[in-house]
PDB file of C-alpha atoms in Angstrom:
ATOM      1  CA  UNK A   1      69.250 275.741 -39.665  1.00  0.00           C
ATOM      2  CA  UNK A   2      65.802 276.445 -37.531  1.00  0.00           C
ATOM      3  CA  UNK A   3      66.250 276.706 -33.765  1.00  0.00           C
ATOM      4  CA  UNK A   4      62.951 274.874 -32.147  1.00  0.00           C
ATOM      5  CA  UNK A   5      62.590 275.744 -28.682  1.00  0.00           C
ATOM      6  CA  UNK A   6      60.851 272.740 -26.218  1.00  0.00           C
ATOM      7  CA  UNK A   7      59.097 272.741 -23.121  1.00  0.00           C
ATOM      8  CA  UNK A   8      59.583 270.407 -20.494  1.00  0.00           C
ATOM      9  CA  UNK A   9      58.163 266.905 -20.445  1.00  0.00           C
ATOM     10  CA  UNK A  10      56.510 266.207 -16.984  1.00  0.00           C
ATOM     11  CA  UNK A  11      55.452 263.434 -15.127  1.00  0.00           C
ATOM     12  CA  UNK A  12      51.645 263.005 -13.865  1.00  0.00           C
ATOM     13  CA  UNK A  13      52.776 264.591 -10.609  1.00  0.00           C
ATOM     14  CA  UNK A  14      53.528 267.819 -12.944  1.00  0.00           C
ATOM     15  CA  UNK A  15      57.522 267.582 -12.500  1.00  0.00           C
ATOM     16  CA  UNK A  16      59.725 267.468 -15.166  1.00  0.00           C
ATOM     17  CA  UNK A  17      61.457 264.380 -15.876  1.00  0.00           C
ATOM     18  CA  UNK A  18      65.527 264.692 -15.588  1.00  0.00           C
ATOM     19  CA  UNK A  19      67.576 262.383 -17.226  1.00  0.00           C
ATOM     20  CA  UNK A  20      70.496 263.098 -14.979  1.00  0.00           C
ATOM     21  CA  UNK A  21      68.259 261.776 -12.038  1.00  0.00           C
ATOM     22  CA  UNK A  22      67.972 258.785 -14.375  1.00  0.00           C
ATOM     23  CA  UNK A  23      64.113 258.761 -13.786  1.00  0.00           C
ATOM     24  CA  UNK A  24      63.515 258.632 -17.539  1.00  0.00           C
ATOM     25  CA  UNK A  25      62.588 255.173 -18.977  1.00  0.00           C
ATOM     26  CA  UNK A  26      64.772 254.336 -22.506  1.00  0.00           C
ATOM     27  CA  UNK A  27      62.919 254.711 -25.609  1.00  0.00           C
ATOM     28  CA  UNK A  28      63.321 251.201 -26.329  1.00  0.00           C
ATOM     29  CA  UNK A  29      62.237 249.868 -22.965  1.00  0.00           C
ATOM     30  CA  UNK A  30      59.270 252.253 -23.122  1.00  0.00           C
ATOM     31  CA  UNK A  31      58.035 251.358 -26.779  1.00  0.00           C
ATOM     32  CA  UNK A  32      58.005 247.759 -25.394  1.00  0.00           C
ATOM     33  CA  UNK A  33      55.787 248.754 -22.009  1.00  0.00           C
ATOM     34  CA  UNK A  34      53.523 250.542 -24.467  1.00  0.00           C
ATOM     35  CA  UNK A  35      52.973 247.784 -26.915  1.00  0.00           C
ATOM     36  CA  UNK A  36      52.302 244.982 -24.096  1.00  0.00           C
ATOM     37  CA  UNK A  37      50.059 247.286 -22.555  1.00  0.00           C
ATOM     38  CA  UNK A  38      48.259 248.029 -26.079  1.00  0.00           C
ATOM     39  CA  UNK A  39      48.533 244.036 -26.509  1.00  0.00           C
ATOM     40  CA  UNK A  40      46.588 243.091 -23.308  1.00  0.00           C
ATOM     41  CA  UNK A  41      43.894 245.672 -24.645  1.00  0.00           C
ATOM     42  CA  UNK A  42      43.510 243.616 -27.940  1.00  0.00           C
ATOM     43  CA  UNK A  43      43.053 240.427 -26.280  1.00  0.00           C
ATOM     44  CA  UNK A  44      39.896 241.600 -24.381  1.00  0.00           C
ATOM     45  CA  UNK A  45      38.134 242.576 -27.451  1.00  0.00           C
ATOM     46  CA  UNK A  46      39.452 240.383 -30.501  1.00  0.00           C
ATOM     47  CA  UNK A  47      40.466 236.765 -31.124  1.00  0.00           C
ATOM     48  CA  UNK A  48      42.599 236.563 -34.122  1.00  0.00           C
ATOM     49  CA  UNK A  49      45.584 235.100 -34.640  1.00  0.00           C
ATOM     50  CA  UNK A  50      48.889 235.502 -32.095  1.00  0.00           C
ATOM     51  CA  UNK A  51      50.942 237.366 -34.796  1.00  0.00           C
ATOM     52  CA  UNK A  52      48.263 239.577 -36.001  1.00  0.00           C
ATOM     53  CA  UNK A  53      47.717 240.835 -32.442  1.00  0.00           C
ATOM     54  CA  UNK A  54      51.456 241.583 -31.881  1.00  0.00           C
ATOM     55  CA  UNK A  55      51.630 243.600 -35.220  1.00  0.00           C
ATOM     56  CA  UNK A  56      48.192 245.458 -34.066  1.00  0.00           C
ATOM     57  CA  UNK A  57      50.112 246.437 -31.194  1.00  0.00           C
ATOM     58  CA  UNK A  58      52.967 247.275 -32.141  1.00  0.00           C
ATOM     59  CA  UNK A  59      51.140 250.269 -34.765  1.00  0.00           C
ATOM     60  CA  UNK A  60      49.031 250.832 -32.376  1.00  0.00           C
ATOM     61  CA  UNK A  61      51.389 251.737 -29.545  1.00  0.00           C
ATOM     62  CA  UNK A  62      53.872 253.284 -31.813  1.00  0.00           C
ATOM     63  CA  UNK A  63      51.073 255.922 -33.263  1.00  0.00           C
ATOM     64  CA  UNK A  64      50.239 256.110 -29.640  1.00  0.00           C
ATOM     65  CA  UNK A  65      53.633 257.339 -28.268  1.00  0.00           C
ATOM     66  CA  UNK A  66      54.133 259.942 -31.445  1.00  0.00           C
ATOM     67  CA  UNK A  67      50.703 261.329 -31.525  1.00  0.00           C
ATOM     68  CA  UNK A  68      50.688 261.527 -27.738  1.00  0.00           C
ATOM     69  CA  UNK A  69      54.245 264.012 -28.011  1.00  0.00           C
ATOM     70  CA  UNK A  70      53.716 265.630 -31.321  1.00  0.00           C
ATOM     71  CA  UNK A  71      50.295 266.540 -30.165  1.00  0.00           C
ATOM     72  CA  UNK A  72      51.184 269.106 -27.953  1.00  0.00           C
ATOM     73  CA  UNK A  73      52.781 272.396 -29.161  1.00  0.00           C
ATOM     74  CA  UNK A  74      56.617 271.870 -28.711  1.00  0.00           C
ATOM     75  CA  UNK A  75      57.104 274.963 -26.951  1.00  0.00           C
ATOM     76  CA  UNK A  76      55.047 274.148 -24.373  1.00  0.00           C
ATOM     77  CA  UNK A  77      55.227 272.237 -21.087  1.00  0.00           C
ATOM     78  CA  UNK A  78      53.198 269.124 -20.936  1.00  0.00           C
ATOM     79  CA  UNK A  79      52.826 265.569 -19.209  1.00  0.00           C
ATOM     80  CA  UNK A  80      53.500 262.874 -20.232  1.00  0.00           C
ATOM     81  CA  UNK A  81      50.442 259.789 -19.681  1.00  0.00           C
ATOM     82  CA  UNK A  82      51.040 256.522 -21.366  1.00  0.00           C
ATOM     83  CA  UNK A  83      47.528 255.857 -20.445  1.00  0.00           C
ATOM     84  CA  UNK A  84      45.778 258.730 -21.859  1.00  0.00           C
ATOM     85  CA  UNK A  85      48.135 258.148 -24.573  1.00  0.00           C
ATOM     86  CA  UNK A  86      47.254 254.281 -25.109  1.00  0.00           C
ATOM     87  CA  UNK A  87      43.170 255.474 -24.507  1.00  0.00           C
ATOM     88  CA  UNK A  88      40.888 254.368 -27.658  1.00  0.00           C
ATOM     89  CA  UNK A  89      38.460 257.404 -26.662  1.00  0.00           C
ATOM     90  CA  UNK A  90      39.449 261.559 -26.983  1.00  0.00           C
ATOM     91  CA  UNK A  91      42.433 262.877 -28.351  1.00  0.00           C
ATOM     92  CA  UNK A  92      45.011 260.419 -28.753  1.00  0.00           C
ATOM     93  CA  UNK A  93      46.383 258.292 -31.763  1.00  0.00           C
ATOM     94  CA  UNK A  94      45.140 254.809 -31.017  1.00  0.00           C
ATOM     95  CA  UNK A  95      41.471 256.691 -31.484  1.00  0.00           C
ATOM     96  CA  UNK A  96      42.192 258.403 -35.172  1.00  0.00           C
ATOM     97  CA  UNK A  97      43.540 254.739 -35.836  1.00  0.00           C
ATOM     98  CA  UNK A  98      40.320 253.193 -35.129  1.00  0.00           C
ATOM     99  CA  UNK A  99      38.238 255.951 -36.797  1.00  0.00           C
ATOM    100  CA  UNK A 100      39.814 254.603 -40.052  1.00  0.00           C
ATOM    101  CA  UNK A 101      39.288 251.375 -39.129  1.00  0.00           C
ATOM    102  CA  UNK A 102      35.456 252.122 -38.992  1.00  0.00           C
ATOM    103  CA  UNK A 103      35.266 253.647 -42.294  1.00  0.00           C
ATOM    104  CA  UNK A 104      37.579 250.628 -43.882  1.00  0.00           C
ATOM    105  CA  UNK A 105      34.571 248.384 -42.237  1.00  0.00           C
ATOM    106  CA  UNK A 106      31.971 250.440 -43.735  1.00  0.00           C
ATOM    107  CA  UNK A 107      33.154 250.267 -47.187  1.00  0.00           C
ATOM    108  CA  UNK A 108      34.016 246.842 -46.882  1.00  0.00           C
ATOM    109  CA  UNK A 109      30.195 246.010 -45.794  1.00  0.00           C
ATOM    110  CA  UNK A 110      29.099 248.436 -48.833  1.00  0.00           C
ATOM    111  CA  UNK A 111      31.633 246.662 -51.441  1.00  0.00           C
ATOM    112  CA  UNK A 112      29.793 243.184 -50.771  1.00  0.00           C
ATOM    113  CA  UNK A 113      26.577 245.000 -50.883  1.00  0.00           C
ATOM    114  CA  UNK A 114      27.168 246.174 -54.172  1.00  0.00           C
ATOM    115  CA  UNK A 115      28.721 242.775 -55.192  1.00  0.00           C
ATOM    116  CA  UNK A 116      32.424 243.138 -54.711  1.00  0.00           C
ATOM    117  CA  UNK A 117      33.312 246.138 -56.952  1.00  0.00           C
ATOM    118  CA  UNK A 118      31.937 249.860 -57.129  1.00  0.00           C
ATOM    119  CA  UNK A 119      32.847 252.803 -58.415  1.00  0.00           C
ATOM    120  CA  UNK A 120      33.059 256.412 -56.201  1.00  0.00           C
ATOM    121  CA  UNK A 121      30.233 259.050 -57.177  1.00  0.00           C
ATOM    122  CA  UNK A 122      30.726 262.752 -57.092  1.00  0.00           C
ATOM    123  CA  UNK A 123      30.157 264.166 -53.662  1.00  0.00           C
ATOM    124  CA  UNK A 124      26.800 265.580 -53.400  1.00  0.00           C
ATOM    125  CA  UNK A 125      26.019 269.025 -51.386  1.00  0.00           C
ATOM    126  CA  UNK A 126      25.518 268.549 -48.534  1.00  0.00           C
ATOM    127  CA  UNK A 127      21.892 267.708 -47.058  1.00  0.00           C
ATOM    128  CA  UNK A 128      22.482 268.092 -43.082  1.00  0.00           C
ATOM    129  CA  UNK A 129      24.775 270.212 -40.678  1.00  0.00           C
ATOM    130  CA  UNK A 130      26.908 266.756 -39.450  1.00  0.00           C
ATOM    131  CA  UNK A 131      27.217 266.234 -43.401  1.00  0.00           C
ATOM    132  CA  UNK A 132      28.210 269.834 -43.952  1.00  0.00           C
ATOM    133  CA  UNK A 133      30.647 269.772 -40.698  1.00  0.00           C
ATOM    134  CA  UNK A 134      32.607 266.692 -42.401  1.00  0.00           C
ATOM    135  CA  UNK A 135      32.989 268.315 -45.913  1.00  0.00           C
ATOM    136  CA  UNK A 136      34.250 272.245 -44.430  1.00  0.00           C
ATOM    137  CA  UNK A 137      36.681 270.104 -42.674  1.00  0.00           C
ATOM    138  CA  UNK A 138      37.545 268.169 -45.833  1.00  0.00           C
ATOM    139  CA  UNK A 139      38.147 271.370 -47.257  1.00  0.00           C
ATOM    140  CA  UNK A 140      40.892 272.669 -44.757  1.00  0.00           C
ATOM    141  CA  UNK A 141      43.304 269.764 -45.208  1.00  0.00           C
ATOM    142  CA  UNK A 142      45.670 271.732 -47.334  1.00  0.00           C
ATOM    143  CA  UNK A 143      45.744 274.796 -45.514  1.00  0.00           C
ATOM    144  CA  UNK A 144      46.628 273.215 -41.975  1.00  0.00           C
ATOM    145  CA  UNK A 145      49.444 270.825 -43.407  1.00  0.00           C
ATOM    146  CA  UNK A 146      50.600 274.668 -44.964  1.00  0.00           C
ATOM    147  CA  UNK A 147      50.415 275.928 -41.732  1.00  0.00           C
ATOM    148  CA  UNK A 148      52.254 273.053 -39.894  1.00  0.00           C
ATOM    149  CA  UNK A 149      55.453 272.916 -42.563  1.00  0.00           C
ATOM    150  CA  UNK A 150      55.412 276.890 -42.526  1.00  0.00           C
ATOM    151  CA  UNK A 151      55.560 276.808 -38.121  1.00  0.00           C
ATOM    152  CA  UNK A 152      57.204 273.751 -37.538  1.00  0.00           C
ATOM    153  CA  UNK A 153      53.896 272.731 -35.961  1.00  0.00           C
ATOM    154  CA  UNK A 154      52.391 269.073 -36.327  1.00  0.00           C
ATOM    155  CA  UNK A 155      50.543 269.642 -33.445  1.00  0.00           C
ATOM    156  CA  UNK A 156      48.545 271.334 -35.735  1.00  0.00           C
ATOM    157  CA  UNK A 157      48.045 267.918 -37.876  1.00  0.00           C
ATOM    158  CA  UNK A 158      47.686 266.395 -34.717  1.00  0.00           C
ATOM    159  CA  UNK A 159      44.415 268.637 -33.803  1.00  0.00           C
ATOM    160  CA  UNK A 160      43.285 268.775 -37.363  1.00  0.00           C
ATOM    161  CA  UNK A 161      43.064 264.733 -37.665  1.00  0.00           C
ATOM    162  CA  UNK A 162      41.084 264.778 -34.152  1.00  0.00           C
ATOM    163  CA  UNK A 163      38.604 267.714 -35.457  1.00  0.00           C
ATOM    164  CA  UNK A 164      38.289 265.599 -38.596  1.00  0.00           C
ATOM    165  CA  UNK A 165      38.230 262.370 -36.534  1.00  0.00           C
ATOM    166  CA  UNK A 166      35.072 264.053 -34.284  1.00  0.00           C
ATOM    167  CA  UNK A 167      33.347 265.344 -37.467  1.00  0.00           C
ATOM    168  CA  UNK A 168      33.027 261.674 -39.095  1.00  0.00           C
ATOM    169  CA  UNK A 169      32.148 260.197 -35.997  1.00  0.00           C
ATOM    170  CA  UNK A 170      29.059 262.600 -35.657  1.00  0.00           C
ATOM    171  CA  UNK A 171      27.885 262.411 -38.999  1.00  0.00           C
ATOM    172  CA  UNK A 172      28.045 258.696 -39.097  1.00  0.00           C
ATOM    173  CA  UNK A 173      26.074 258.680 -35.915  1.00  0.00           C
ATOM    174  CA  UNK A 174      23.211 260.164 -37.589  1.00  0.00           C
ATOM    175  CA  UNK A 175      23.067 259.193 -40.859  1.00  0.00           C
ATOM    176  CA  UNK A 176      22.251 255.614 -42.216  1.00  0.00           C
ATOM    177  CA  UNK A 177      25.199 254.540 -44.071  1.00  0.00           C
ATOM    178  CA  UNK A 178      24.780 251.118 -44.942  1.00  0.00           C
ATOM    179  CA  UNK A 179      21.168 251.073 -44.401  1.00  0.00           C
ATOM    180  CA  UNK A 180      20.115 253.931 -46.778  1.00  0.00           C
ATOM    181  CA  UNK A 181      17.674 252.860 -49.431  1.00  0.00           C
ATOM    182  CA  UNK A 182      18.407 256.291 -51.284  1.00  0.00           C
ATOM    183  CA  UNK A 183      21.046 254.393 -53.870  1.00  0.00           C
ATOM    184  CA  UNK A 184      22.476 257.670 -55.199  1.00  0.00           C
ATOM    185  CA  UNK A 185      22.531 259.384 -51.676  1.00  0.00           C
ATOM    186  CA  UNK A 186      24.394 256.235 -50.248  1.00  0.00           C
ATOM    187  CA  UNK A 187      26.719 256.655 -53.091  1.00  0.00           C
ATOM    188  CA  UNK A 188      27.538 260.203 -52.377  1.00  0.00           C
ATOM    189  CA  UNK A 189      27.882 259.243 -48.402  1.00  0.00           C
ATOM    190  CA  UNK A 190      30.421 256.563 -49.399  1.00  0.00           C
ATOM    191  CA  UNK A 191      32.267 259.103 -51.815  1.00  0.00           C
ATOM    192  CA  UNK A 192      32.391 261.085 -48.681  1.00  0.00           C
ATOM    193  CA  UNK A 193      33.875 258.903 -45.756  1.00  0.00           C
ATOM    194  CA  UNK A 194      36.331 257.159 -48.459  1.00  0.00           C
ATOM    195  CA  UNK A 195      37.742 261.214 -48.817  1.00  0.00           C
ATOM    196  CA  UNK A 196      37.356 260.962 -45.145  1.00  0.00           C
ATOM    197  CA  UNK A 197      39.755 258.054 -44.786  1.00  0.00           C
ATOM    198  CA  UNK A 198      42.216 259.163 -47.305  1.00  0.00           C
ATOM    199  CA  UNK A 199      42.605 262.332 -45.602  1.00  0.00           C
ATOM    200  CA  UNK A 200      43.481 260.607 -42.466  1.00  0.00           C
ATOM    201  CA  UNK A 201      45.867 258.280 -43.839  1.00  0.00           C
ATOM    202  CA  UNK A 202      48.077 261.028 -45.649  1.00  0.00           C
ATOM    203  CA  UNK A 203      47.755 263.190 -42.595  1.00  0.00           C
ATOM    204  CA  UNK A 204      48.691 260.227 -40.402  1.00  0.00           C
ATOM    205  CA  UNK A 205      51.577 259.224 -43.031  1.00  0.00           C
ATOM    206  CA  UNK A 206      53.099 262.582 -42.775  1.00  0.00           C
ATOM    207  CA  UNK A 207      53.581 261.800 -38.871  1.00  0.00           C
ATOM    208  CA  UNK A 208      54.691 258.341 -39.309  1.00  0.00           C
ATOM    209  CA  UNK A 209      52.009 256.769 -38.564  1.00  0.00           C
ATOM    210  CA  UNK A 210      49.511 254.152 -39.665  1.00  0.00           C
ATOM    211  CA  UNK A 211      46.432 252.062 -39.128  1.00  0.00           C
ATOM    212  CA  UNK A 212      45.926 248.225 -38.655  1.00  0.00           C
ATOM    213  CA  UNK A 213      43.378 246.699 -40.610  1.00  0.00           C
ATOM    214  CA  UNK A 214      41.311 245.800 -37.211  1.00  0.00           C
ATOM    215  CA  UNK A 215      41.273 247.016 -33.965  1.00  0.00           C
TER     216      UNK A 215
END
């Protein structure tokens, strides 16, 4: 048996919640405030079908309430936001979601370029710092899921998929995915942010959590 100590989850006016006080929301009631909330995001920015919306939400919110808790060391105090934790932008789960939702797009728009099938192509060295960033922190997947089973840390998984997360999003700022001309250089990009999504997935899989196909 391994004895996990926890801090105290607080409220945003830094007090802990107290479940004898019964200020605490149930976990049911809670998951449901989340996901309407996440639902009334989706609406402003897609229009697909009713059910499809519902099921975004409901990943969506769910990946937003466990990233939002395991993200923070356990031992530690910290408060508890259901809208930083719903946020699309910084830290939070709903944002690694949609960073694999990018890179699904991407390959999507570079399978119909390429006709409909395509093979992957050895990653090539990398050829700027942003591409160079992404591949070192390809490289330290194994060693922080080590770390996290060895500590009893996700947090650590948590952080990892956010460095990751911020490493795609700046090499894909400044490099020409789709629009390369440089076949065998696009290849070798693609290779890249399809090891970039995988990555994601199995580190977001080992929290219980997964993307939608949109967002």
């Amino acid at each position: 048996m391994i004895f996990l100590g926890f801090g105290t989850m607080n409220s945003k006016d830094g007090g802990p919640f107290k479940t004898r006080d019964g200020g605490v929301m149930r976990l049911e009631h809670l998951i449901d405030e989340i996901d309407e909330e996440v639902y009334r995001k989706i609406q402003e920015k897609q229009r697909v079908p009713e059910e499809e919306m519902r099921r975004t939400a409901e990943m969506i919110g769910l990946a937003a309430l466990k990233y939002g808790d395991l993200s923070n060391q356990a031992t530690k105090d910290y408060v508890f936001d259901v809208d930083r934790f719903i946020s699309f932008e910084g830290n939070t789960g709903p944002h690694i979601q949609y960073m694999v939702v990018r890179i699904k797009s991407i390959l999507e728009k570079y399978g119909e370029l390429m006709g409909g099938t395509y093979s992957l192509s050895p990653i090539r060295p990398a050829a700027s710092e942003t591409e160079k960033k992404l591949q070192l922190e390809l490289c330290r997947f194994g060693e922080v899921v080590e770390s996290a089973f060895a500590e009893t840390a996700p947090h650590r998984i948590c952080q990892y998929m956010y460095d990751l997360s911020d490493a795609f999003n700046n090499f894909y700022l400044v490099n020409k995915i789709i629009g390369e001309e440089d076949r065998e250089k696009q290849a070798g990009f693609i290779s890249l942010i399809s090891l970039t999504k995988d990555v994601l997935n199995a580190c977001m899989d080992l929290l219980g959590m997964e993307a939608p196909e949109h967002m």
